[in-house]
Amino acid sequence: MPALYETDLFIPRYRPVVRGDWDLRVVPLNVAPGYWSGSVLVQDMAVLLRNRQSWMSTTPMEIESQEIGVRLARGHVLIYGLGMGWSAVASALVDAVTAVTVVERDPDVRALHEDLDIVAQLPAAARAKIRIVEGDAYCYVPDRPVDLLMPDIWLPLMNDGRVDEVRRMQANVGATAIYFWGQELEIARHAVAAGRALDDDGIARTIAAFDLPLIGPELPGYTVKLVAATRRWMRDRWLPGTTAPW
């Protein structure tokens, strides 16, 4: 029997809500894999679907694939994509964070959160940090300096143009630091395509080539987690012309 999933990070209580094409459901008990960890039992697993296709959930995979950004968050955090709102509320609880701006273009997602109101589960000081605004991730220009940009607007875990898309966002934002969803797999894909090893040096050189202020490698064990996530989730989605390293 798998162990029960536990994390020290805040996960809101969710309830079923439907708005437009979006359907938030709660599964009482499910077995789910992590991003870099093994499969565990998840209680009251929330899943956000669009036209019956899963877009986000409170599985260990989803939490682990965003938690590095949350753990390193500070100052003004700009999040692209509201989704289930987990990274926004978790970031607001970080003492070093002073403000959280979430940019969401879909009115049905914003309406779903108005009904759900997970922000109300936070202490008053954390609630006051959060604002949700309408906007497009590729066009939005912030009205104040951004200390951390966290884009999470994609349905697939990776796509061939993601690094360029993040560069396009950063051109409008000028964030001091960036953590984007799926960045470990993108680092791995580009490192291997460039003939670099998936070690500390290969990861550092690949990030330097991205010319983006990515965070994550400063955390202990980052390389181990990157390799574990790559082994679990890359499958056959290496960049064209690449020979898989295993």
mmCIF file of N, CA, C and O in Angstrom, residues 1-76:
data_model
loop_
_atom_site.group_PDB
_atom_site.id
_atom_site.type_symbol
_atom_site.label_atom_id
_atom_site.label_comp_id
_atom_site.label_asym_id
_atom_site.label_seq_id
_atom_site.Cartn_x
_atom_site.Cartn_y
_atom_site.Cartn_z
ATOM 1 N N MET A 1 0.850 -1.194 0.000
ATOM 2 C CA MET A 1 0.000 0.000 0.000
ATOM 3 C C MET A 1 0.890 1.251 0.000
ATOM 4 O O MET A 1 1.757 1.397 0.861
ATOM 5 N N PRO A 2 0.685 2.180 -0.957
ATOM 6 C CA PRO A 2 1.486 3.415 -0.969
ATOM 7 C C PRO A 2 1.248 4.238 0.285
ATOM 8 O O PRO A 2 0.186 4.182 0.908
ATOM 9 N N ALA A 3 2.251 5.029 0.657
ATOM 10 C CA ALA A 3 2.120 5.919 1.807
ATOM 11 C C ALA A 3 1.159 7.056 1.490
ATOM 12 O O ALA A 3 0.876 7.359 0.319
ATOM 13 N N LEU A 4 0.660 7.709 2.517
ATOM 14 C CA LEU A 4 -0.227 8.855 2.343
ATOM 15 C C LEU A 4 0.600 10.093 2.034
ATOM 16 O O LEU A 4 1.613 10.355 2.689
ATOM 17 N N TYR A 5 0.171 10.852 1.040
ATOM 18 C CA TYR A 5 0.907 12.054 0.644
ATOM 19 C C TYR A 5 0.849 13.113 1.732
ATOM 20 O O TYR A 5 -0.215 13.430 2.264
ATOM 21 N N GLU A 6 2.019 13.674 2.040
ATOM 22 C CA GLU A 6 2.113 14.750 3.027
ATOM 23 C C GLU A 6 3.058 15.826 2.514
ATOM 24 O O GLU A 6 4.039 15.530 1.834
ATOM 25 N N THR A 7 2.779 17.060 2.826
ATOM 26 C CA THR A 7 3.649 18.182 2.492
ATOM 27 C C THR A 7 3.505 19.255 3.552
ATOM 28 O O THR A 7 2.441 19.382 4.175
ATOM 29 N N ASP A 8 4.589 20.003 3.770
ATOM 30 C CA ASP A 8 4.519 21.105 4.721
ATOM 31 C C ASP A 8 3.934 22.358 4.095
ATOM 32 O O ASP A 8 3.704 23.352 4.785
ATOM 33 N N LEU A 9 3.688 22.333 2.786
ATOM 34 C CA LEU A 9 3.117 23.485 2.093
ATOM 35 C C LEU A 9 1.596 23.492 2.237
ATOM 36 O O LEU A 9 0.957 22.442 2.300
ATOM 37 N N PHE A 10 1.030 24.691 2.245
ATOM 38 C CA PHE A 10 -0.416 24.841 2.397
ATOM 39 C C PHE A 10 -1.141 24.399 1.128
ATOM 40 O O PHE A 10 -0.789 24.809 0.021
ATOM 41 N N ILE A 11 -2.152 23.557 1.291
ATOM 42 C CA ILE A 11 -3.030 23.170 0.185
ATOM 43 C C ILE A 11 -4.452 23.521 0.594
ATOM 44 O O ILE A 11 -4.943 23.040 1.629
ATOM 45 N N PRO A 12 -5.125 24.370 -0.154
ATOM 46 C CA PRO A 12 -6.477 24.790 0.236
ATOM 47 C C PRO A 12 -7.471 23.632 0.224
ATOM 48 O O PRO A 12 -7.243 22.587 -0.398
ATOM 49 N N ARG A 13 -8.562 23.822 0.899
ATOM 50 C CA ARG A 13 -9.703 22.900 0.804
ATOM 51 C C ARG A 13 -10.529 23.319 -0.405
ATOM 52 O O ARG A 13 -10.899 24.487 -0.540
ATOM 53 N N TYR A 14 -10.802 22.386 -1.280
ATOM 54 C CA TYR A 14 -11.579 22.669 -2.482
ATOM 55 C C TYR A 14 -12.944 21.994 -2.399
ATOM 56 O O TYR A 14 -13.130 21.035 -1.659
ATOM 57 N N ARG A 15 -13.874 22.510 -3.173
ATOM 58 C CA ARG A 15 -15.201 21.905 -3.301
ATOM 59 C C ARG A 15 -15.619 21.955 -4.759
ATOM 60 O O ARG A 15 -15.099 22.766 -5.539
ATOM 61 N N PRO A 16 -16.550 21.099 -5.169
ATOM 62 C CA PRO A 16 -16.961 21.080 -6.583
ATOM 63 C C PRO A 16 -17.589 22.409 -7.009
ATOM 64 O O PRO A 16 -18.437 22.968 -6.316
ATOM 65 N N VAL A 17 -17.113 22.902 -8.148
ATOM 66 C CA VAL A 17 -17.644 24.135 -8.742
ATOM 67 C C VAL A 17 -17.592 23.970 -10.261
ATOM 68 O O VAL A 17 -16.629 23.422 -10.792
ATOM 69 N N VAL A 18 -18.606 24.463 -10.970
ATOM 70 C CA VAL A 18 -18.623 24.453 -12.435
ATOM 71 C C VAL A 18 -18.866 25.872 -12.930
ATOM 72 O O VAL A 18 -19.788 26.550 -12.469
ATOM 73 N N ARG A 19 -18.009 26.314 -13.859
ATOM 74 C CA ARG A 19 -18.184 27.613 -14.503
ATOM 75 C C ARG A 19 -17.789 27.467 -15.969
ATOM 76 O O ARG A 19 -16.638 27.185 -16.287
ATOM 77 N N GLY A 20 -18.760 27.661 -16.864
ATOM 78 C CA GLY A 20 -18.477 27.534 -18.294
ATOM 79 C C GLY A 20 -17.952 26.149 -18.632
ATOM 80 O O GLY A 20 -18.555 25.131 -18.263
ATOM 81 N N ASP A 21 -16.814 26.098 -19.309
ATOM 82 C CA ASP A 21 -16.201 24.818 -19.689
ATOM 83 C C ASP A 21 -15.383 24.194 -18.561
ATOM 84 O O ASP A 21 -14.837 23.099 -18.725
ATOM 85 N N TRP A 22 -15.273 24.892 -17.428
ATOM 86 C CA TRP A 22 -14.408 24.445 -16.335
ATOM 87 C C TRP A 22 -15.201 23.726 -15.254
ATOM 88 O O TRP A 22 -16.273 24.179 -14.850
ATOM 89 N N ASP A 23 -14.656 22.620 -14.776
ATOM 90 C CA ASP A 23 -15.327 21.767 -13.798
ATOM 91 C C ASP A 23 -14.306 21.355 -12.742
ATOM 92 O O ASP A 23 -13.333 20.654 -13.042
ATOM 93 N N LEU A 24 -14.490 21.822 -11.518
ATOM 94 C CA LEU A 24 -13.605 21.461 -10.418
ATOM 95 C C LEU A 24 -14.259 20.327 -9.634
ATOM 96 O O LEU A 24 -15.379 20.470 -9.129
ATOM 97 N N ARG A 25 -13.550 19.215 -9.526
ATOM 98 C CA ARG A 25 -14.059 18.041 -8.824
ATOM 99 C C ARG A 25 -13.112 17.664 -7.691
ATOM 100 O O ARG A 25 -11.936 18.016 -7.712
ATOM 101 N N VAL A 26 -13.643 16.915 -6.721
ATOM 102 C CA VAL A 26 -12.836 16.437 -5.604
ATOM 103 C C VAL A 26 -12.974 14.915 -5.533
ATOM 104 O O VAL A 26 -14.085 14.385 -5.439
ATOM 105 N N VAL A 27 -11.833 14.229 -5.597
ATOM 106 C CA VAL A 27 -11.780 12.768 -5.535
ATOM 107 C C VAL A 27 -11.374 12.377 -4.118
ATOM 108 O O VAL A 27 -10.307 12.798 -3.649
ATOM 109 N N PRO A 28 -12.188 11.587 -3.409
ATOM 110 C CA PRO A 28 -11.892 11.286 -2.006
ATOM 111 C C PRO A 28 -10.541 10.607 -1.774
ATOM 112 O O PRO A 28 -9.833 10.939 -0.822
ATOM 113 N N LEU A 29 -10.158 9.672 -2.638
ATOM 114 C CA LEU A 29 -8.906 8.945 -2.456
ATOM 115 C C LEU A 29 -8.398 8.465 -3.804
ATOM 116 O O LEU A 29 -9.161 7.912 -4.602
ATOM 117 N N ASN A 30 -7.103 8.701 -4.057
ATOM 118 C CA ASN A 30 -6.531 8.306 -5.334
ATOM 119 C C ASN A 30 -5.034 8.039 -5.156
ATOM 120 O O ASN A 30 -4.401 8.591 -4.253
ATOM 121 N N VAL A 31 -4.489 7.176 -6.019
ATOM 122 C CA VAL A 31 -3.049 6.947 -6.046
ATOM 123 C C VAL A 31 -2.468 7.767 -7.194
ATOM 124 O O VAL A 31 -2.962 7.692 -8.324
ATOM 125 N N ALA A 32 -1.429 8.569 -6.907
ATOM 126 C CA ALA A 32 -0.871 9.448 -7.934
ATOM 127 C C ALA A 32 0.641 9.555 -7.765
ATOM 128 O O ALA A 32 1.152 9.542 -6.650
ATOM 129 N N PRO A 33 1.364 9.685 -8.899
ATOM 130 C CA PRO A 33 2.825 9.834 -8.828
ATOM 131 C C PRO A 33 3.234 11.275 -8.574
ATOM 132 O O PRO A 33 2.464 12.208 -8.816
ATOM 133 N N GLY A 34 4.454 11.457 -8.090
ATOM 134 C CA GLY A 34 5.015 12.781 -7.936
ATOM 135 C C GLY A 34 5.738 13.224 -9.191
ATOM 136 O O GLY A 34 5.835 12.476 -10.167
ATOM 137 N N TYR A 35 6.243 14.428 -9.165
ATOM 138 C CA TYR A 35 7.046 14.967 -10.262
ATOM 139 C C TYR A 35 8.428 14.321 -10.234
ATOM 140 O O TYR A 35 8.951 13.869 -11.246
ATOM 141 N N TRP A 36 9.021 14.258 -9.042
ATOM 142 C CA TRP A 36 10.311 13.575 -8.892
ATOM 143 C C TRP A 36 10.245 12.445 -7.866
ATOM 144 O O TRP A 36 11.213 11.732 -7.681
ATOM 145 N N SER A 37 9.100 12.278 -7.197
ATOM 146 C CA SER A 37 8.966 11.243 -6.174
ATOM 147 C C SER A 37 8.035 10.137 -6.660
ATOM 148 O O SER A 37 7.439 10.221 -7.735
ATOM 149 N N GLY A 38 7.908 9.083 -5.832
ATOM 150 C CA GLY A 38 7.096 7.938 -6.211
ATOM 151 C C GLY A 38 5.610 8.153 -5.983
ATOM 152 O O GLY A 38 5.169 9.223 -5.547
ATOM 153 N N SER A 39 4.831 7.122 -6.251
ATOM 154 C CA SER A 39 3.381 7.186 -6.118
ATOM 155 C C SER A 39 2.957 7.108 -4.655
ATOM 156 O O SER A 39 3.554 6.379 -3.855
ATOM 157 N N VAL A 40 1.927 7.865 -4.321
ATOM 158 C CA VAL A 40 1.402 7.914 -2.955
ATOM 159 C C VAL A 40 -0.119 7.997 -3.007
ATOM 160 O O VAL A 40 -0.720 8.247 -4.055
ATOM 161 N N LEU A 41 -0.741 7.785 -1.857
ATOM 162 C CA LEU A 41 -2.184 7.976 -1.723
ATOM 163 C C LEU A 41 -2.482 9.452 -1.472
ATOM 164 O O LEU A 41 -1.831 10.085 -0.637
ATOM 165 N N VAL A 42 -3.448 9.993 -2.184
ATOM 166 C CA VAL A 42 -3.815 11.402 -2.030
ATOM 167 C C VAL A 42 -5.270 11.483 -1.581
ATOM 168 O O VAL A 42 -6.163 10.964 -2.262
ATOM 169 N N GLN A 43 -5.506 12.121 -0.449
ATOM 170 C CA GLN A 43 -6.860 12.308 0.050
ATOM 171 C C GLN A 43 -7.448 13.612 -0.481
ATOM 172 O O GLN A 43 -6.749 14.614 -0.604
ATOM 173 N N ASP A 44 -8.742 13.576 -0.787
ATOM 174 C CA ASP A 44 -9.475 14.771 -1.235
ATOM 175 C C ASP A 44 -8.716 15.488 -2.346
ATOM 176 O O ASP A 44 -8.478 16.703 -2.297
ATOM 177 N N MET A 45 -8.349 14.736 -3.350
ATOM 178 C CA MET A 45 -7.589 15.275 -4.486
ATOM 179 C C MET A 45 -8.501 16.126 -5.374
ATOM 180 O O MET A 45 -9.491 15.638 -5.913
ATOM 181 N N ALA A 46 -8.182 17.388 -5.499
ATOM 182 C CA ALA A 46 -8.964 18.285 -6.356
ATOM 183 C C ALA A 46 -8.419 18.237 -7.778
ATOM 184 O O ALA A 46 -7.207 18.193 -7.990
ATOM 185 N N VAL A 47 -9.329 18.236 -8.750
ATOM 186 C CA VAL A 47 -8.955 18.181 -10.165
ATOM 187 C C VAL A 47 -9.751 19.242 -10.918
ATOM 188 O O VAL A 47 -10.980 19.313 -10.789
ATOM 189 N N LEU A 48 -9.061 20.060 -11.701
ATOM 190 C CA LEU A 48 -9.712 21.067 -12.535
ATOM 191 C C LEU A 48 -9.717 20.578 -13.970
ATOM 192 O O LEU A 48 -8.662 20.342 -14.564
ATOM 193 N N LEU A 49 -10.928 20.415 -14.523
ATOM 194 C CA LEU A 49 -11.066 19.923 -15.889
ATOM 195 C C LEU A 49 -11.664 20.993 -16.787
ATOM 196 O O LEU A 49 -12.479 21.806 -16.342
ATOM 197 N N ARG A 50 -11.253 20.948 -18.049
ATOM 198 C CA ARG A 50 -11.861 21.792 -19.067
ATOM 199 C C ARG A 50 -12.347 20.878 -20.177
ATOM 200 O O ARG A 50 -11.560 20.178 -20.804
ATOM 201 N N ASN A 51 -13.646 20.859 -20.393
ATOM 202 C CA ASN A 51 -14.240 19.944 -21.359
ATOM 203 C C ASN A 51 -13.780 18.508 -21.106
ATOM 204 O O ASN A 51 -13.393 17.769 -22.010
ATOM 205 N N ARG A 52 -13.800 18.125 -19.825
ATOM 206 C CA ARG A 52 -13.471 16.776 -19.343
ATOM 207 C C ARG A 52 -11.989 16.419 -19.451
ATOM 208 O O ARG A 52 -11.604 15.294 -19.192
ATOM 209 N N GLN A 53 -11.151 17.366 -19.796
ATOM 210 C CA GLN A 53 -9.715 17.133 -19.854
ATOM 211 C C GLN A 53 -9.049 17.781 -18.646
ATOM 212 O O GLN A 53 -9.270 18.953 -18.358
ATOM 213 N N SER A 54 -8.221 17.017 -17.933
ATOM 214 C CA SER A 54 -7.582 17.519 -16.728
ATOM 215 C C SER A 54 -6.540 18.581 -17.068
ATOM 216 O O SER A 54 -5.652 18.365 -17.892
ATOM 217 N N TRP A 55 -6.645 19.737 -16.407
ATOM 218 C CA TRP A 55 -5.693 20.831 -16.600
ATOM 219 C C TRP A 55 -4.785 21.007 -15.395
ATOM 220 O O TRP A 55 -3.658 21.463 -15.519
ATOM 221 N N MET A 56 -5.284 20.670 -14.225
ATOM 222 C CA MET A 56 -4.508 20.882 -13.011
ATOM 223 C C MET A 56 -5.123 20.052 -11.898
ATOM 224 O O MET A 56 -6.308 19.692 -11.954
ATOM 225 N N SER A 57 -4.326 19.741 -10.887
ATOM 226 C CA SER A 57 -4.828 18.956 -9.767
ATOM 227 C C SER A 57 -3.923 19.169 -8.559
ATOM 228 O O SER A 57 -2.846 19.765 -8.664
ATOM 229 N N THR A 58 -4.362 18.648 -7.423
ATOM 230 C CA THR A 58 -3.524 18.700 -6.226
ATOM 231 C C THR A 58 -2.805 17.364 -6.045
ATOM 232 O O THR A 58 -2.626 16.878 -4.922
ATOM 233 N N THR A 59 -2.347 16.789 -7.138
ATOM 234 C CA THR A 59 -1.513 15.600 -7.076
ATOM 235 C C THR A 59 -0.097 15.998 -6.660
ATOM 236 O O THR A 59 0.314 17.152 -6.829
ATOM 237 N N PRO A 60 0.689 15.051 -6.155
ATOM 238 C CA PRO A 60 2.087 15.356 -5.847
ATOM 239 C C PRO A 60 2.852 15.863 -7.067
ATOM 240 O O PRO A 60 3.740 16.710 -6.930
ATOM 241 N N MET A 61 2.511 15.370 -8.250
ATOM 242 C CA MET A 61 3.189 15.837 -9.459
ATOM 243 C C MET A 61 3.002 17.340 -9.621
ATOM 244 O O MET A 61 3.947 18.081 -9.890
ATOM 245 N N GLU A 62 1.770 17.809 -9.465
ATOM 246 C CA GLU A 62 1.481 19.235 -9.653
ATOM 247 C C GLU A 62 2.119 20.082 -8.544
ATOM 248 O O GLU A 62 2.672 21.148 -8.817
ATOM 249 N N ILE A 63 2.036 19.611 -7.314
ATOM 250 C CA ILE A 63 2.608 20.378 -6.203
ATOM 251 C C ILE A 63 4.128 20.452 -6.339
ATOM 252 O O ILE A 63 4.727 21.527 -6.261
ATOM 253 N N GLU A 64 4.778 19.295 -6.565
ATOM 254 C CA GLU A 64 6.236 19.273 -6.665
ATOM 255 C C GLU A 64 6.741 20.066 -7.859
ATOM 256 O O GLU A 64 7.820 20.666 -7.798
ATOM 257 N N SER A 65 5.969 20.095 -8.950
ATOM 258 C CA SER A 65 6.432 20.798 -10.145
ATOM 259 C C SER A 65 6.280 22.309 -10.039
ATOM 260 O O SER A 65 6.699 23.045 -10.939
ATOM 261 N N GLN A 66 5.695 22.798 -8.952
ATOM 262 C CA GLN A 66 5.597 24.239 -8.705
ATOM 263 C C GLN A 66 6.269 24.677 -7.401
ATOM 264 O O GLN A 66 6.529 25.865 -7.197
ATOM 265 N N GLU A 67 6.544 23.716 -6.523
ATOM 266 C CA GLU A 67 6.933 24.091 -5.163
ATOM 267 C C GLU A 67 8.287 24.770 -5.067
ATOM 268 O O GLU A 67 8.519 25.561 -4.146
ATOM 269 N N ILE A 68 9.203 24.512 -6.000
ATOM 270 C CA ILE A 68 10.503 25.188 -5.930
ATOM 271 C C ILE A 68 10.312 26.689 -6.067
ATOM 272 O O ILE A 68 10.918 27.481 -5.328
ATOM 273 N N GLY A 69 9.472 27.100 -6.989
ATOM 274 C CA GLY A 69 9.180 28.525 -7.136
ATOM 275 C C GLY A 69 8.567 29.101 -5.883
ATOM 276 O O GLY A 69 8.929 30.205 -5.444
ATOM 277 N N VAL A 70 7.643 28.368 -5.283
ATOM 278 C CA VAL A 70 6.996 28.844 -4.056
ATOM 279 C C VAL A 70 8.009 28.953 -2.925
ATOM 280 O O VAL A 70 8.053 29.960 -2.202
ATOM 281 N N ARG A 71 8.847 27.951 -2.760
ATOM 282 C CA ARG A 71 9.807 27.950 -1.648
ATOM 283 C C ARG A 71 10.844 29.067 -1.783
ATOM 284 O O ARG A 71 11.353 29.562 -0.771
ATOM 285 N N LEU A 72 11.151 29.474 -3.003
ATOM 286 C CA LEU A 72 12.148 30.516 -3.222
ATOM 287 C C LEU A 72 11.529 31.891 -3.471
ATOM 288 O O LEU A 72 12.236 32.846 -3.766
ATOM 289 N N ALA A 73 10.214 31.983 -3.347
ATOM 290 C CA ALA A 73 9.516 33.236 -3.642
ATOM 291 C C ALA A 73 9.895 34.336 -2.658
ATOM 292 O O ALA A 73 10.116 34.088 -1.469
ATOM 293 N N ARG A 74 9.953 35.566 -3.185
ATOM 294 C CA ARG A 74 10.221 36.734 -2.347
ATOM 295 C C ARG A 74 9.701 37.971 -3.076
ATOM 296 O O ARG A 74 9.503 37.963 -4.288
ATOM 297 N N GLY A 75 9.516 39.043 -2.329
ATOM 298 C CA GLY A 75 9.101 40.310 -2.935
ATOM 299 C C GLY A 75 7.785 40.206 -3.680
ATOM 300 O O GLY A 75 6.840 39.564 -3.226
ATOM 301 N N HIS A 76 7.744 40.858 -4.831
ATOM 302 C CA HIS A 76 6.541 40.836 -5.664
ATOM 303 C C HIS A 76 6.607 39.642 -6.605
ATOM 304 O O HIS A 76 7.483 39.551 -7.466
#
